[in-house]
PDB file of C-alpha atoms in Angstrom:
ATOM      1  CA  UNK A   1      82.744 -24.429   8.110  1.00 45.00           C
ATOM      2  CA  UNK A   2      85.864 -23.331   7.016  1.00 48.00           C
ATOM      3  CA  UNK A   3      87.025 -19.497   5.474  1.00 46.00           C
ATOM      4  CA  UNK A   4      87.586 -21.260   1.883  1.00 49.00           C
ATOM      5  CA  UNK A   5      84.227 -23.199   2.702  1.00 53.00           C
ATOM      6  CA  UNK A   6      82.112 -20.321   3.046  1.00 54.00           C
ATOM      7  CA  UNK A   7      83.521 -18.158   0.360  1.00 57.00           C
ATOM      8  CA  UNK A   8      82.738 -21.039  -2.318  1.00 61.00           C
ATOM      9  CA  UNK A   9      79.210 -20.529  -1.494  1.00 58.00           C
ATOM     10  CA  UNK A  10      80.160 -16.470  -0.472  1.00 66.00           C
ATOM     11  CA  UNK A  11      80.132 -15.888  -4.717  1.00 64.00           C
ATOM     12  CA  UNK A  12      76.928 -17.346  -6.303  1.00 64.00           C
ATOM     13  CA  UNK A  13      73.323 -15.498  -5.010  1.00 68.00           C
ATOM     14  CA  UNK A  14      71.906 -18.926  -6.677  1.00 69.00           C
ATOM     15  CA  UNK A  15      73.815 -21.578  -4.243  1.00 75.00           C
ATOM     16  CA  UNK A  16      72.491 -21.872  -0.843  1.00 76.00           C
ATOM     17  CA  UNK A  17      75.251 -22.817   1.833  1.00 77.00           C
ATOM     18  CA  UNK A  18      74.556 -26.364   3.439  1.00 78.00           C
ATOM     19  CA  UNK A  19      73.557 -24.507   6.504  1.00 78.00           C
ATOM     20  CA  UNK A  20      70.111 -23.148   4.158  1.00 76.00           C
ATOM     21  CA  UNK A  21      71.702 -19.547   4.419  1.00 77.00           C
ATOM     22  CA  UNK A  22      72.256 -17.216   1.319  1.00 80.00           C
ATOM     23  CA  UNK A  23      75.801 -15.077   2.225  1.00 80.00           C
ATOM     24  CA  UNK A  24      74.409 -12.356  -0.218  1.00 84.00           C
ATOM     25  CA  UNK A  25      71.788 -11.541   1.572  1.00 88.00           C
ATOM     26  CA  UNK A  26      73.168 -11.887   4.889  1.00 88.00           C
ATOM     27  CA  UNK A  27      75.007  -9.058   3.162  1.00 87.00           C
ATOM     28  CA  UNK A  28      72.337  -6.910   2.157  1.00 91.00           C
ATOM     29  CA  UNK A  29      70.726  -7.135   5.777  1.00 90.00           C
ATOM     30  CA  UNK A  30      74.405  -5.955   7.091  1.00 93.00           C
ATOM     31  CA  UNK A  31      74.308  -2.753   5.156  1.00 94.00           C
ATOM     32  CA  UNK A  32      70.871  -2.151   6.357  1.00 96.00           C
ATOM     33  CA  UNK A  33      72.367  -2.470   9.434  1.00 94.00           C
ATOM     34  CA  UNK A  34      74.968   0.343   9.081  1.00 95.00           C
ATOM     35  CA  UNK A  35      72.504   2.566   7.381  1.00 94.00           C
ATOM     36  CA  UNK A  36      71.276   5.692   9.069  1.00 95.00           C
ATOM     37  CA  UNK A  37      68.224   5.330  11.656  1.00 97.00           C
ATOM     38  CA  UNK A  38      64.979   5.184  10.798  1.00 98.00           C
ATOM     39  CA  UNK A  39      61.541   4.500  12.598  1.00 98.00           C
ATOM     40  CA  UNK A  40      58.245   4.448  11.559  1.00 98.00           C
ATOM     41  CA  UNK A  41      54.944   4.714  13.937  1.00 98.00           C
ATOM     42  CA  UNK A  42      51.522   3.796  13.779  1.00 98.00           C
ATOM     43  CA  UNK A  43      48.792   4.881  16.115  1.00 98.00           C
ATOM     44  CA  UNK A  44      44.491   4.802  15.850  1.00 98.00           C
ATOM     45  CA  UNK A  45      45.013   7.996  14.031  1.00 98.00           C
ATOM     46  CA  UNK A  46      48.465   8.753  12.285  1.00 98.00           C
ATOM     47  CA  UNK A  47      50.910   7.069  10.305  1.00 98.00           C
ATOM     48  CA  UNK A  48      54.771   8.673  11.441  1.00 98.00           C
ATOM     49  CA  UNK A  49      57.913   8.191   9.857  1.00 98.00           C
ATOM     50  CA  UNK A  50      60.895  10.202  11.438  1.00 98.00           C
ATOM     51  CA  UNK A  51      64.664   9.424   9.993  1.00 97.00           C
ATOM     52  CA  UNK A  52      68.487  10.714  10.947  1.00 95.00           C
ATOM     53  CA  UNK A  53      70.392  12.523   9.135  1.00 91.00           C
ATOM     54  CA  UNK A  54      73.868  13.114   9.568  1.00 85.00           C
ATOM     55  CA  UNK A  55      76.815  15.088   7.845  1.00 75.00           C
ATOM     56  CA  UNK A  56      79.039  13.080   5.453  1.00 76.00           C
ATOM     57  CA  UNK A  57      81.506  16.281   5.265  1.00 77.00           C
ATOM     58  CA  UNK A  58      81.585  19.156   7.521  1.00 79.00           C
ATOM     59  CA  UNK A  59      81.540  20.856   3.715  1.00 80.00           C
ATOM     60  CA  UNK A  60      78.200  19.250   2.926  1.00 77.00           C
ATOM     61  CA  UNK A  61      75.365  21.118   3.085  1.00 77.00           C
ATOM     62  CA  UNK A  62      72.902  19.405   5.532  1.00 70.00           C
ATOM     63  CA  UNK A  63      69.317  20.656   4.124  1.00 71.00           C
ATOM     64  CA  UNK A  64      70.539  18.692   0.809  1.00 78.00           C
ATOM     65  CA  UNK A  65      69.798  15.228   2.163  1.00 83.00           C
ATOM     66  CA  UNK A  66      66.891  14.052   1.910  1.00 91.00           C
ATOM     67  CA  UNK A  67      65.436  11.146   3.964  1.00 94.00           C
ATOM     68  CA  UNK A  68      61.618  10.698   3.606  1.00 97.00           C
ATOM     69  CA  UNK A  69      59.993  10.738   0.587  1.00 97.00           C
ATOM     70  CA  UNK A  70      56.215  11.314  -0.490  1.00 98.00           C
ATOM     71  CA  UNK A  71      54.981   8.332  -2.829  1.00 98.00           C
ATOM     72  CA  UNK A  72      52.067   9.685  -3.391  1.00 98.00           C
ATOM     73  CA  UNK A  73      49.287  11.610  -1.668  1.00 97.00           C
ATOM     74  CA  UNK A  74      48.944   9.090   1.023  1.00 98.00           C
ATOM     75  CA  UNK A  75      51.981   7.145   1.547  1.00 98.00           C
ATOM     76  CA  UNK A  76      55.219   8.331   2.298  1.00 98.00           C
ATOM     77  CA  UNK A  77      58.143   6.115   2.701  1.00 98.00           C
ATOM     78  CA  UNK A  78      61.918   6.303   3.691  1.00 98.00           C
ATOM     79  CA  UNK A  79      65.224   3.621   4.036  1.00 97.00           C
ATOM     80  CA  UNK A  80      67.624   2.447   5.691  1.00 97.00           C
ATOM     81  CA  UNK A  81      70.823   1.377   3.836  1.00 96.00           C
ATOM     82  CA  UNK A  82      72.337   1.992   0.402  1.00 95.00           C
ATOM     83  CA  UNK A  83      71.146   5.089  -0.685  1.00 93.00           C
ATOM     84  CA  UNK A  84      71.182   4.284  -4.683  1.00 94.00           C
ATOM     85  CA  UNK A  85      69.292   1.226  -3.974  1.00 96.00           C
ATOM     86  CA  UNK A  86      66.782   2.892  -1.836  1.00 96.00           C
ATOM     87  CA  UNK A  87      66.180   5.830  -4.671  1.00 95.00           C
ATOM     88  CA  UNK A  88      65.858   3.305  -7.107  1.00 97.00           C
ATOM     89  CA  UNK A  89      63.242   1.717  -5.331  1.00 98.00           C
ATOM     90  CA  UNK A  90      61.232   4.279  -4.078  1.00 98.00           C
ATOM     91  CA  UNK A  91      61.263   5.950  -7.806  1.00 98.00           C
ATOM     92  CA  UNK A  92      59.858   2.300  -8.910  1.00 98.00           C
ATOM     93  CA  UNK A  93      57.246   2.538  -6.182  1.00 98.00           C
ATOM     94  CA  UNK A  94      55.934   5.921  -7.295  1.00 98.00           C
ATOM     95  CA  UNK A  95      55.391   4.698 -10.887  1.00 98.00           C
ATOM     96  CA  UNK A  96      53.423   1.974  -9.036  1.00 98.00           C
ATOM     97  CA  UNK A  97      51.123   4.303  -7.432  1.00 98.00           C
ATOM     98  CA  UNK A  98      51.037   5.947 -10.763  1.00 98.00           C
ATOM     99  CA  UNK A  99      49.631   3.685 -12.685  1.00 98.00           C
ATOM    100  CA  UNK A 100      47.417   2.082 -10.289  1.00 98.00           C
ATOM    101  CA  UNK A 101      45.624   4.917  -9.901  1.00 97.00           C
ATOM    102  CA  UNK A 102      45.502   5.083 -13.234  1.00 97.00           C
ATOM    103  CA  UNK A 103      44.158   2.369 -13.988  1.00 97.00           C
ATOM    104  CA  UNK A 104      42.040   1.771 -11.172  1.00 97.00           C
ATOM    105  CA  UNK A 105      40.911   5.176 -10.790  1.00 97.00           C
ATOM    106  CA  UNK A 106      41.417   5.003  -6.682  1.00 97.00           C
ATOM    107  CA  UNK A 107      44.768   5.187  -4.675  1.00 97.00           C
ATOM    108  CA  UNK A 108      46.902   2.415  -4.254  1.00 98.00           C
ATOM    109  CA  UNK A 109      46.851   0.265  -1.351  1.00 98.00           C
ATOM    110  CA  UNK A 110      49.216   0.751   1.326  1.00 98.00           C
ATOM    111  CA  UNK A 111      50.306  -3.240   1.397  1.00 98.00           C
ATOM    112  CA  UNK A 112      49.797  -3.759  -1.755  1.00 98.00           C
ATOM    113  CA  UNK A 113      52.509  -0.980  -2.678  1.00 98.00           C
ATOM    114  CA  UNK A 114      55.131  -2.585  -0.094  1.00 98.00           C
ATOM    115  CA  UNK A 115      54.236  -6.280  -1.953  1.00 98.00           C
ATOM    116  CA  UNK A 116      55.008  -4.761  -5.664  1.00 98.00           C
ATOM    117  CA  UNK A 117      58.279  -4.028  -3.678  1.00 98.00           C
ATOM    118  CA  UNK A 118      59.240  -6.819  -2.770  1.00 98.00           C
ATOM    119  CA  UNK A 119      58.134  -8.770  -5.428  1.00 98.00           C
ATOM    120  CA  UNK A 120      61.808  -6.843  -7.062  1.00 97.00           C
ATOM    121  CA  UNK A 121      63.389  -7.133  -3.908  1.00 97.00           C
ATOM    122  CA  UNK A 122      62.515 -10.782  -3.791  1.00 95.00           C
ATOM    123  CA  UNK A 123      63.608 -11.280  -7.768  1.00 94.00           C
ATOM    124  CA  UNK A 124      67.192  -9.987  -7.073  1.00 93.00           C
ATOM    125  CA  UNK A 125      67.872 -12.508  -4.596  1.00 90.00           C
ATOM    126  CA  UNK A 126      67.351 -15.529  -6.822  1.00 86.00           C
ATOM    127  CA  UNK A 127      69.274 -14.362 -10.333  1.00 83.00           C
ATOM    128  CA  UNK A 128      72.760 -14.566 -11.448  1.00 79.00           C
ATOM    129  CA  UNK A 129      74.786 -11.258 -12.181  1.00 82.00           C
ATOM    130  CA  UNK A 130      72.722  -9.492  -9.611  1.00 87.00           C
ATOM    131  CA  UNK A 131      72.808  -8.889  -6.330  1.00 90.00           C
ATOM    132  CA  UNK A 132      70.386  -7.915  -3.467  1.00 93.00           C
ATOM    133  CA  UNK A 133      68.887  -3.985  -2.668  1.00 96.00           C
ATOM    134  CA  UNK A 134      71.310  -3.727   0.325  1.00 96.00           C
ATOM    135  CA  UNK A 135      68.264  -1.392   1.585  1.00 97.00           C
ATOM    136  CA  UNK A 136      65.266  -1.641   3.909  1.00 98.00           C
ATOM    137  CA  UNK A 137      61.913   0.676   3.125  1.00 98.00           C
ATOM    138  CA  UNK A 138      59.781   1.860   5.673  1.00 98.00           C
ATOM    139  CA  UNK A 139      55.830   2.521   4.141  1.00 98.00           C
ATOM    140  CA  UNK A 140      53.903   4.728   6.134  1.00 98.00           C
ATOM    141  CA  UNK A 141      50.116   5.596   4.747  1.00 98.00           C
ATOM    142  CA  UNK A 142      46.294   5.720   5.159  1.00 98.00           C
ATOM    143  CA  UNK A 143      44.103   3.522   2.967  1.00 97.00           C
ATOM    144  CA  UNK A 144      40.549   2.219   3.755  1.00 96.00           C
ATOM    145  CA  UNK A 145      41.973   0.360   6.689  1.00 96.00           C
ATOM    146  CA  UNK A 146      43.286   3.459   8.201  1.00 97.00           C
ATOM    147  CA  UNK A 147      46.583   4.149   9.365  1.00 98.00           C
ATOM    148  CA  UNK A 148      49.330   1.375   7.750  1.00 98.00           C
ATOM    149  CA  UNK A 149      53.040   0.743   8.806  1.00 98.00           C
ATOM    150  CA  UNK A 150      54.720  -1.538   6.450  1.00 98.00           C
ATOM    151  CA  UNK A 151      58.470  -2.448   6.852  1.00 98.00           C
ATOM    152  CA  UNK A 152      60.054  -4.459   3.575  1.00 98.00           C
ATOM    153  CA  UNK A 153      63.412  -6.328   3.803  1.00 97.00           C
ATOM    154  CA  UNK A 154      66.159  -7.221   1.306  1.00 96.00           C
ATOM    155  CA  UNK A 155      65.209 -10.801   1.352  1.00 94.00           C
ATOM    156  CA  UNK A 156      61.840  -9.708  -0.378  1.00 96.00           C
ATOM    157  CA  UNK A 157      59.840 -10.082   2.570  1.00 96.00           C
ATOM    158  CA  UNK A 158      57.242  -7.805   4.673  1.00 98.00           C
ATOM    159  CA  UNK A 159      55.187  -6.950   7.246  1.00 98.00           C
ATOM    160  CA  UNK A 160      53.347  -4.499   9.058  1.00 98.00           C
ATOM    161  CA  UNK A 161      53.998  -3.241  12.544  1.00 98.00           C
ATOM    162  CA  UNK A 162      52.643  -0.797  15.356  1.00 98.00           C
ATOM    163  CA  UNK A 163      56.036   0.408  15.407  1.00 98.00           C
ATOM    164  CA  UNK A 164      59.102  -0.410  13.964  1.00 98.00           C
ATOM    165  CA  UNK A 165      62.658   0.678  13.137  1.00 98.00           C
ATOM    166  CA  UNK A 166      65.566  -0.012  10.669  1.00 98.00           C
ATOM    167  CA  UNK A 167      69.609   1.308  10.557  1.00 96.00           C
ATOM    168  CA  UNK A 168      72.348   1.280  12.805  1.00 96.00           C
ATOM    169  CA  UNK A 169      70.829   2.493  16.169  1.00 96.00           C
ATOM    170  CA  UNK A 170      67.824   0.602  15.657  1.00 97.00           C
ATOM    171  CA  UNK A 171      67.885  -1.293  19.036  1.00 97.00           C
ATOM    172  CA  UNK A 172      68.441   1.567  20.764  1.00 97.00           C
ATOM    173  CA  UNK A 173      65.313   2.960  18.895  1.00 98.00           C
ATOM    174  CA  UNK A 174      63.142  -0.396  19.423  1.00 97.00           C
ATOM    175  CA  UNK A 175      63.920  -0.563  23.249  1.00 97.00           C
ATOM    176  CA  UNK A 176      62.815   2.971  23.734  1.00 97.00           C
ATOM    177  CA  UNK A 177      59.732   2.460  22.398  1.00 97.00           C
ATOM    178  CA  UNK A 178      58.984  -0.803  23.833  1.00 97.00           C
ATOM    179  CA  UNK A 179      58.467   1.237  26.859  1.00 96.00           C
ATOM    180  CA  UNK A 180      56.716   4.219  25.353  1.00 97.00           C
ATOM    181  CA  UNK A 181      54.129   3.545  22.296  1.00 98.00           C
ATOM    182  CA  UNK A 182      50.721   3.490  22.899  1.00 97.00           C
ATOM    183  CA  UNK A 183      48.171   2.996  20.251  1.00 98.00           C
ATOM    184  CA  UNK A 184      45.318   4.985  21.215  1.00 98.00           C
ATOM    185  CA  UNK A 185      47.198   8.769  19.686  1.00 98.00           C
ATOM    186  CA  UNK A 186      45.818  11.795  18.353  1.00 98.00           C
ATOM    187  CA  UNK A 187      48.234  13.229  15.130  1.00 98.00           C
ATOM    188  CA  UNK A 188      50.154  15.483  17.577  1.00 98.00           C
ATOM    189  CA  UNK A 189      51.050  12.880  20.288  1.00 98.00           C
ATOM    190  CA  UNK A 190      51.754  10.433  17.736  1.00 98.00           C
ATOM    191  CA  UNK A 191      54.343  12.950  15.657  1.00 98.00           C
ATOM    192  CA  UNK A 192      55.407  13.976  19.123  1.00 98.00           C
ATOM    193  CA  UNK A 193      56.378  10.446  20.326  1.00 98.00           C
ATOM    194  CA  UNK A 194      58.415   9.909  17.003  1.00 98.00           C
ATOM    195  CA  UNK A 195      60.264  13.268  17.523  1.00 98.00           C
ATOM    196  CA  UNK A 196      61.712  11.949  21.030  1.00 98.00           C
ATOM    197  CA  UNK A 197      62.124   8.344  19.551  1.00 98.00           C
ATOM    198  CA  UNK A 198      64.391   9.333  17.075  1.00 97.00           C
ATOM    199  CA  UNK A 199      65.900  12.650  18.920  1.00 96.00           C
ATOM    200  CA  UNK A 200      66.751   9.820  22.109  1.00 95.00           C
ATOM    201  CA  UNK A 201      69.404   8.593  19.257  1.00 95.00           C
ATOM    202  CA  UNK A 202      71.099  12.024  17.859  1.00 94.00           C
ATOM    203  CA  UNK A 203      73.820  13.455  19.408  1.00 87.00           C
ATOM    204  CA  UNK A 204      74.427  16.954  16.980  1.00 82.00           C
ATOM    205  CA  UNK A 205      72.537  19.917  17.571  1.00 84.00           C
ATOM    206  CA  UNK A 206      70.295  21.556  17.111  1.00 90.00           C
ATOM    207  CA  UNK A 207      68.182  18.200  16.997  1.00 93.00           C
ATOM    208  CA  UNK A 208      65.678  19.628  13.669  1.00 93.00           C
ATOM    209  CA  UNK A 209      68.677  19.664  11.888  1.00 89.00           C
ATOM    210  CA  UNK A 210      69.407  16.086  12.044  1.00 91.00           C
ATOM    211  CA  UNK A 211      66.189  14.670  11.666  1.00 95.00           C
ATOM    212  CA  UNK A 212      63.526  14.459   8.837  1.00 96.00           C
ATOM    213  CA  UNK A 213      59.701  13.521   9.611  1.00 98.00           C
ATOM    214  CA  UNK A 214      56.783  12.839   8.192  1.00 98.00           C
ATOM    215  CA  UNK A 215      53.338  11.925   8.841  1.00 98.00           C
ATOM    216  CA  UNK A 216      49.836  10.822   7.180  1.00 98.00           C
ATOM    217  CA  UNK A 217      46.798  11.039   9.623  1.00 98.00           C
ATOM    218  CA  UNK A 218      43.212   9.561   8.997  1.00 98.00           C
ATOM    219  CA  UNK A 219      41.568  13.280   9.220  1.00 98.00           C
ATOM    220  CA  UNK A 220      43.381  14.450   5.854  1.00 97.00           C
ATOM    221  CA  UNK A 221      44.475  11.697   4.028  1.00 97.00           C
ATOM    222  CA  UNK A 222      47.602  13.696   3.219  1.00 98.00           C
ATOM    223  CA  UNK A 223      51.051  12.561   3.879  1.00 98.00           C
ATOM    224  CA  UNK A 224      52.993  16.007   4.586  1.00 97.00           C
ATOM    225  CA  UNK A 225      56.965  15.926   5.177  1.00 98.00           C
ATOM    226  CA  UNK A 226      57.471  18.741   8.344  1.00 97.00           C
ATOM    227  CA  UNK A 227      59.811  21.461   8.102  1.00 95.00           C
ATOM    228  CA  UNK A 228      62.388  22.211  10.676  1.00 93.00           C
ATOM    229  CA  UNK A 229      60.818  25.098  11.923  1.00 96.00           C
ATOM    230  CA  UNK A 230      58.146  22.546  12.985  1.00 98.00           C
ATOM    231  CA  UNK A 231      60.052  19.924  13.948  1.00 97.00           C
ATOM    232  CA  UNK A 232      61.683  22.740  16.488  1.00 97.00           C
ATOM    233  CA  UNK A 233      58.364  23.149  17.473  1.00 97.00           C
ATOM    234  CA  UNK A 234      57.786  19.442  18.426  1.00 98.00           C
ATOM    235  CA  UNK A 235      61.291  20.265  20.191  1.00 97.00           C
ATOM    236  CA  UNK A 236      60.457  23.281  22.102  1.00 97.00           C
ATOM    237  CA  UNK A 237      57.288  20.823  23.317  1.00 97.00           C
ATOM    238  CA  UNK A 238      59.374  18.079  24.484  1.00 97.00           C
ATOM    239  CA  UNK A 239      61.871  19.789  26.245  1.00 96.00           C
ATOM    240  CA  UNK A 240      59.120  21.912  27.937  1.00 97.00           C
ATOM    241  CA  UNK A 241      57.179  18.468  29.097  1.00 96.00           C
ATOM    242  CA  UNK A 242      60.972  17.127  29.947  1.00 93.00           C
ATOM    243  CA  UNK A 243      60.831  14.340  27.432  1.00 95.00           C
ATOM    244  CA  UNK A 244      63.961  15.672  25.490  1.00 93.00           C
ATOM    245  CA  UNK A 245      67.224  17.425  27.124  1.00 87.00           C
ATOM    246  CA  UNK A 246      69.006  19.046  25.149  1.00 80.00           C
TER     247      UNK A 246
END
């Protein structure tokens, strides 16, 4: 197909190319692609998320940026991606939680969150005058079915994973732990094996700076974000076993 070809069907999110394939789209999944790492882990017992960070500006302050959120008492979540689109999302799936626990008097589900999602993922793919979330959402929670890892995509699809992992280093990410995870995990082995997942991808030090992570196990119920102080722990653990070299 030819340049002019392919930007006649490049312009309307409605027109599918004769090929089947929706260029906006494509485009959303490439900014995913450029987006800052992110992984998310689950084991028997824990649900991890652990996310980059870098420095936009050597002026920027990097304990500003914030990569993982907490959706509500048992799910956290984080993206990969445009960060507006990625706010705006996970603020929508907060007032989801919200009011399902308001109305249903019990927490919210952890696929059933990740569907509601991509329900408004899916809707922006099909309307004119919009475009796609140019972002990717990792769910990490505990529900009755224990420990759920949910991965959404701009095309307004999901599924759930053992492990998984989103942004521009992602196949470095997904290789390394093709060789590593194991299911059967207590919390700390489980946080641990995120920690060198997503450290095996940073280059700045020290490491805690550059890295958020957070994690919901089946003994509390609780997703907690870590603090770098503890995340230096992990660290100090790591390099001590000779899993990380720093």
């Amino acid at each position: 197909m030819g340049l002019s070809m392919a930007a006649a069907y490049d312009r309307g999110i409605t027109i599918f190319s004769p090929d089947g394939r929706i260029y906006q789209v494509e485009y959303a999944f490439e900014a995913v692609r450029r987006g800052w790492t992110t992984l998310g882990i689950k084991t028997k017992t824990t649900a991890v998320i652990a996310a980059e960070k870098r420095k936009i500006s050597n002026l920027q302050d990097e304990k500003s940026i914030q990569k993982i959120f907490k959706i509500d008492e048992h799910i956290g979540a984080s993206y990969a991606g445009m960060a507006g689109d990625g706010r705006i999302l996970l603020d929508y799936a907060v007032q989801r939680a919200l009011i399902h626990k308001f109305y249903y008097d019990e927490p919210i589900p952890v696929e059933y969150l990740a569907k509601l999602v991509c329900d408004v993922k899916q809707l922006y793919t099909q309307h004119a005058g919009v475009r796609p979330f140019g972002v990717s959402i990792i769910f990490a929670g505990v529900d009755d079915k224990g420990p759920q890892l949910y991965m959404t995509e701009p095309s307004g699809r999901y599924a759930g994973y053992y492990a998984t992992a989103i942004g521009e280093k992602s196949n470095n990410v997904l290789e390394f732990l093709e060789k590593t995870y194991k299911y059967d995990l207590e919390v700390e082995d489980s946080i641990k094996l995120a920690i060198e997942a997503i450290a095996s991808i940073i280059e700045n030090k020290p490491l805690e700076n550059y890295m958020e992570v957070g994690y919901v196990d089946i003994y509390t119920g609780r997703f907690r974000i870590l603090s770098p102080d503890e995340i230096k722990t992990y660290i100090d653990k790591l390099v001590s076993e000779g899993r990380i070299r720093l």
